Amino acid sequence: MGKLMETLSEEGRKRAVRKEMPDWMDPMLARLTHDPFSDEEWIYERKLDGERALCYAESGGRVRIMSRNRRTINESYPEIERSMERQAPEGCVLDGEMVAFGGDGTSDFQKLQPRMQASSPKEAEKKGVRVFYYIFDCLYADGHDITGCGLRDRKRLLRKAMDWTDPLRFTPHRNGSGMEYYREACRKGWEGVIAKRADSPYVHSRSGRWLKFKCVLRQEFVIGGYTEPGGDRRGFGALLIGFHSDGDLMYAGKVGTGFDDETLEELGGRLSRLERETSPFHGQVDEKDARFVTPELVCEVAFTEWTSGSKLRHPAYKGLRRDKEPEDVVREDRRATSERPGREE
């Protein structure tokens, strides 16, 4: 075993599996819960509002940055690619989040949008948006698949893997104090906290071993239409959005806030090219001046709550997402079944 393998515990070294570096590893996803807790067997990380990214540092210095739906996104983050080429050990797979910060120090998904929409590295760097890659897990290193190792082992190895100079950042965590950290997160205006069972392996699916404590409700929705702009507004008035349930696109309401003039014009142009005669939604959509589109675009929306009729209350647009396919967008579960034995308030 190489030097990085030596950072693992004896049990971790037993669980590491020697194999060729894979071309792709499905990311582990967290489940939403509205029941935050403290537990010494769990660790807690700040939930960052950015773009999930898996980085493959291959032999010869080649680096591939991949979205969670397997799209190559190097062109959006050229400085991250260069830093990974310098710092990351060859033959490793890392998991993390691309993040831009607002003036108040909170991660800002909207600020990241110009980078996500850039079509070339040159265009991305011209946007002037400073980006950091917060890395929170390591899946493969030194010729070994380490996803079967416990989380603490993987994070210990990750910590030793690089020098951690900007724009690459190690994602810190807290031990056990979940409720305290969650209250601090909400007080500071963060999106929330991710709770992770400390001894959990990395599984390539959504799991109750990782849980989301959200301060503000937000999730992805499919854009299925829009309304005509009124007055001096450009592009469109509001987006008609929905989520999938049993194969049908269910209407979740309209969102008319959170857009700047540039977004209204650019997104309005994209929507006009996707127009269709029929509604993609299941059931009737009673919106004046509604225009329907082929449901290809996914956006992120913040809101205060769901109504009894599965509509959103006080929704606000946060940006387009390219890392989730429309057919995968569902209403997030209100509760999650975790693998923790109990809860400490």
mmCIF file of N, CA and C in Angstrom, residues 9 11-12 15 28 37 39-45 137 146-156 173-176 195-203 207-210 338-341:
data_model
loop_
_atom_site.group_PDB
_atom_site.id
_atom_site.type_symbol
_atom_site.label_atom_id
_atom_site.label_comp_id
_atom_site.label_asym_id
_atom_site.label_seq_id
_atom_site.Cartn_x
_atom_site.Cartn_y
_atom_site.Cartn_z
ATOM 1 N N SER A 9 -6.932 3.502 9.375
ATOM 2 C CA SER A 9 -6.854 2.613 10.520
ATOM 3 C C SER A 9 -6.633 1.184 10.037
ATOM 4 N N GLU A 11 -8.567 -1.308 10.502
ATOM 5 C CA GLU A 11 -9.834 -1.754 9.945
ATOM 6 C C GLU A 11 -10.052 -1.150 8.560
ATOM 7 N N GLY A 12 -9.677 0.134 8.390
ATOM 8 C CA GLY A 12 -9.823 0.787 7.108
ATOM 9 C C GLY A 12 -8.982 0.120 6.032
ATOM 10 N N ARG A 15 -10.656 -2.873 4.752
ATOM 11 C CA ARG A 15 -11.837 -2.611 3.922
ATOM 12 C C ARG A 15 -11.485 -2.038 2.554
ATOM 13 N N MET A 28 -22.740 9.752 -3.489
ATOM 14 C CA MET A 28 -23.641 9.488 -2.375
ATOM 15 C C MET A 28 -24.475 10.743 -2.139
ATOM 16 N N PHE A 37 -30.826 16.567 15.007
ATOM 17 C CA PHE A 37 -30.466 15.865 16.244
ATOM 18 C C PHE A 37 -28.980 16.022 16.516
ATOM 19 N N ASP A 39 -25.738 13.589 18.005
ATOM 20 C CA ASP A 39 -25.380 12.194 18.265
ATOM 21 C C ASP A 39 -23.868 12.078 18.122
ATOM 22 N N GLU A 40 -23.203 11.501 19.112
ATOM 23 C CA GLU A 40 -21.753 11.384 19.093
ATOM 24 C C GLU A 40 -21.250 10.465 17.984
ATOM 25 N N GLU A 41 -22.122 9.659 17.436
ATOM 26 C CA GLU A 41 -21.719 8.741 16.369
ATOM 27 C C GLU A 41 -21.871 9.375 14.984
ATOM 28 N N TRP A 42 -22.208 10.667 14.958
ATOM 29 C CA TRP A 42 -22.377 11.392 13.703
ATOM 30 C C TRP A 42 -21.444 12.602 13.675
ATOM 31 N N ILE A 43 -21.071 13.031 12.456
ATOM 32 C CA ILE A 43 -20.350 14.288 12.289
ATOM 33 C C ILE A 43 -21.238 15.242 11.498
ATOM 34 N N TYR A 44 -20.939 16.548 11.584
ATOM 35 C CA TYR A 44 -21.811 17.558 10.994
ATOM 36 C C TYR A 44 -20.978 18.554 10.196
ATOM 37 N N GLU A 45 -21.395 18.765 8.938
ATOM 38 C CA GLU A 45 -20.706 19.694 8.043
ATOM 39 C C GLU A 45 -21.663 20.803 7.614
ATOM 40 N N ASP A 137 -14.820 14.429 0.716
ATOM 41 C CA ASP A 137 -14.684 12.979 0.751
ATOM 42 C C ASP A 137 -13.692 12.512 -0.294
ATOM 43 N N ILE A 146 -11.756 3.027 -1.656
ATOM 44 C CA ILE A 146 -11.867 3.146 -0.200
ATOM 45 C C ILE A 146 -13.289 3.486 0.240
ATOM 46 N N THR A 147 -14.258 3.309 -0.648
ATOM 47 C CA THR A 147 -15.644 3.625 -0.291
ATOM 48 C C THR A 147 -16.182 2.716 0.812
ATOM 49 N N GLY A 148 -15.579 1.532 0.988
ATOM 50 C CA GLY A 148 -16.024 0.641 2.056
ATOM 51 C C GLY A 148 -15.470 1.003 3.419
ATOM 52 N N CYS A 149 -14.515 1.931 3.450
ATOM 53 C CA CYS A 149 -13.949 2.391 4.716
ATOM 54 C C CYS A 149 -14.919 3.347 5.401
ATOM 55 N N GLY A 150 -14.782 3.494 6.714
ATOM 56 C CA GLY A 150 -15.620 4.423 7.448
ATOM 57 C C GLY A 150 -15.313 5.864 7.079
ATOM 58 N N LEU A 151 -16.268 6.742 7.308
ATOM 59 C CA LEU A 151 -16.122 8.142 6.931
ATOM 60 C C LEU A 151 -14.931 8.806 7.619
ATOM 61 N N ARG A 152 -14.735 8.566 8.910
ATOM 62 C CA ARG A 152 -13.607 9.194 9.593
ATOM 63 C C ARG A 152 -12.284 8.784 8.961
ATOM 64 N N ASP A 153 -12.166 7.522 8.566
ATOM 65 C CA ASP A 153 -10.959 7.056 7.893
ATOM 66 C C ASP A 153 -10.753 7.784 6.574
ATOM 67 N N ARG A 154 -11.823 7.917 5.795
ATOM 68 C CA ARG A 154 -11.711 8.576 4.493
ATOM 69 C C ARG A 154 -11.331 10.047 4.651
ATOM 70 N N LYS A 155 -11.897 10.703 5.648
ATOM 71 C CA LYS A 155 -11.588 12.120 5.856
ATOM 72 C C LYS A 155 -10.155 12.297 6.369
ATOM 73 N N ARG A 156 -9.674 11.355 7.158
ATOM 74 C CA ARG A 156 -8.284 11.419 7.637
ATOM 75 C C ARG A 156 -7.321 11.302 6.448
ATOM 76 N N HIS A 173 -15.565 19.740 9.886
ATOM 77 C CA HIS A 173 -16.782 19.171 10.458
ATOM 78 C C HIS A 173 -16.742 19.299 11.973
ATOM 79 N N ARG A 174 -17.892 19.100 12.567
ATOM 80 C CA ARG A 174 -18.009 19.064 14.026
ATOM 81 C C ARG A 174 -18.439 17.669 14.457
ATOM 82 N N ASN A 175 -18.006 17.297 15.639
ATOM 83 C CA ASN A 175 -18.335 15.977 16.173
ATOM 84 C C ASN A 175 -19.479 16.080 17.165
ATOM 85 N N GLY A 176 -20.567 15.426 16.853
ATOM 86 C CA GLY A 176 -21.625 15.251 17.842
ATOM 87 C C GLY A 176 -22.579 16.402 18.071
ATOM 88 N N ALA A 195 -25.606 16.056 8.111
ATOM 89 C CA ALA A 195 -25.234 15.111 9.159
ATOM 90 C C ALA A 195 -24.806 13.805 8.502
ATOM 91 N N LYS A 196 -23.656 13.271 8.938
ATOM 92 C CA LYS A 196 -23.137 12.035 8.350
ATOM 93 C C LYS A 196 -22.724 11.072 9.454
ATOM 94 N N ARG A 197 -23.176 9.844 9.333
ATOM 95 C CA ARG A 197 -22.788 8.833 10.307
ATOM 96 C C ARG A 197 -21.280 8.591 10.171
ATOM 97 N N ALA A 198 -20.563 8.704 11.284
ATOM 98 C CA ALA A 198 -19.101 8.745 11.240
ATOM 99 C C ALA A 198 -18.462 7.444 10.777
ATOM 100 N N ASP A 199 -19.135 6.314 10.993
ATOM 101 C CA ASP A 199 -18.543 5.038 10.592
ATOM 102 C C ASP A 199 -19.098 4.525 9.264
ATOM 103 N N SER A 200 -19.866 5.369 8.554
ATOM 104 C CA SER A 200 -20.568 4.890 7.369
ATOM 105 C C SER A 200 -19.639 4.735 6.172
ATOM 106 N N PRO A 201 -19.851 3.699 5.377
ATOM 107 C CA PRO A 201 -19.164 3.610 4.085
ATOM 108 C C PRO A 201 -19.784 4.617 3.130
ATOM 109 N N TYR A 202 -19.182 4.788 1.984
ATOM 110 C CA TYR A 202 -19.699 5.664 0.936
ATOM 111 C C TYR A 202 -20.503 4.801 -0.017
ATOM 112 N N VAL A 203 -21.812 5.021 -0.058
ATOM 113 C CA VAL A 203 -22.664 4.237 -0.950
ATOM 114 C C VAL A 203 -23.066 5.098 -2.141
ATOM 115 N N SER A 207 -28.939 7.984 0.772
ATOM 116 C CA SER A 207 -28.851 7.141 1.959
ATOM 117 C C SER A 207 -29.228 7.889 3.220
ATOM 118 N N GLY A 208 -29.831 7.173 4.160
ATOM 119 C CA GLY A 208 -30.145 7.728 5.460
ATOM 120 C C GLY A 208 -28.932 7.872 6.353
ATOM 121 N N ARG A 209 -27.763 7.454 5.876
ATOM 122 C CA ARG A 209 -26.522 7.667 6.632
ATOM 123 C C ARG A 209 -25.990 9.084 6.440
ATOM 124 N N TRP A 210 -26.505 9.781 5.430
ATOM 125 C CA TRP A 210 -26.267 11.215 5.251
ATOM 126 C C TRP A 210 -27.625 11.897 5.270
ATOM 127 N N SER A 338 -33.150 7.347 9.134
ATOM 128 C CA SER A 338 -31.702 7.295 9.294
ATOM 129 C C SER A 338 -31.308 6.012 10.008
ATOM 130 N N GLU A 339 -29.992 5.803 10.113
ATOM 131 C CA GLU A 339 -29.506 4.601 10.758
ATOM 132 C C GLU A 339 -28.996 4.917 12.163
ATOM 133 N N ARG A 340 -29.397 6.035 12.716
ATOM 134 C CA ARG A 340 -28.963 6.358 14.067
ATOM 135 C C ARG A 340 -29.867 5.652 15.077
ATOM 136 N N PRO A 341 -29.308 5.194 16.205
ATOM 137 C CA PRO A 341 -30.100 4.463 17.182
ATOM 138 C C PRO A 341 -31.037 5.323 18.005
#
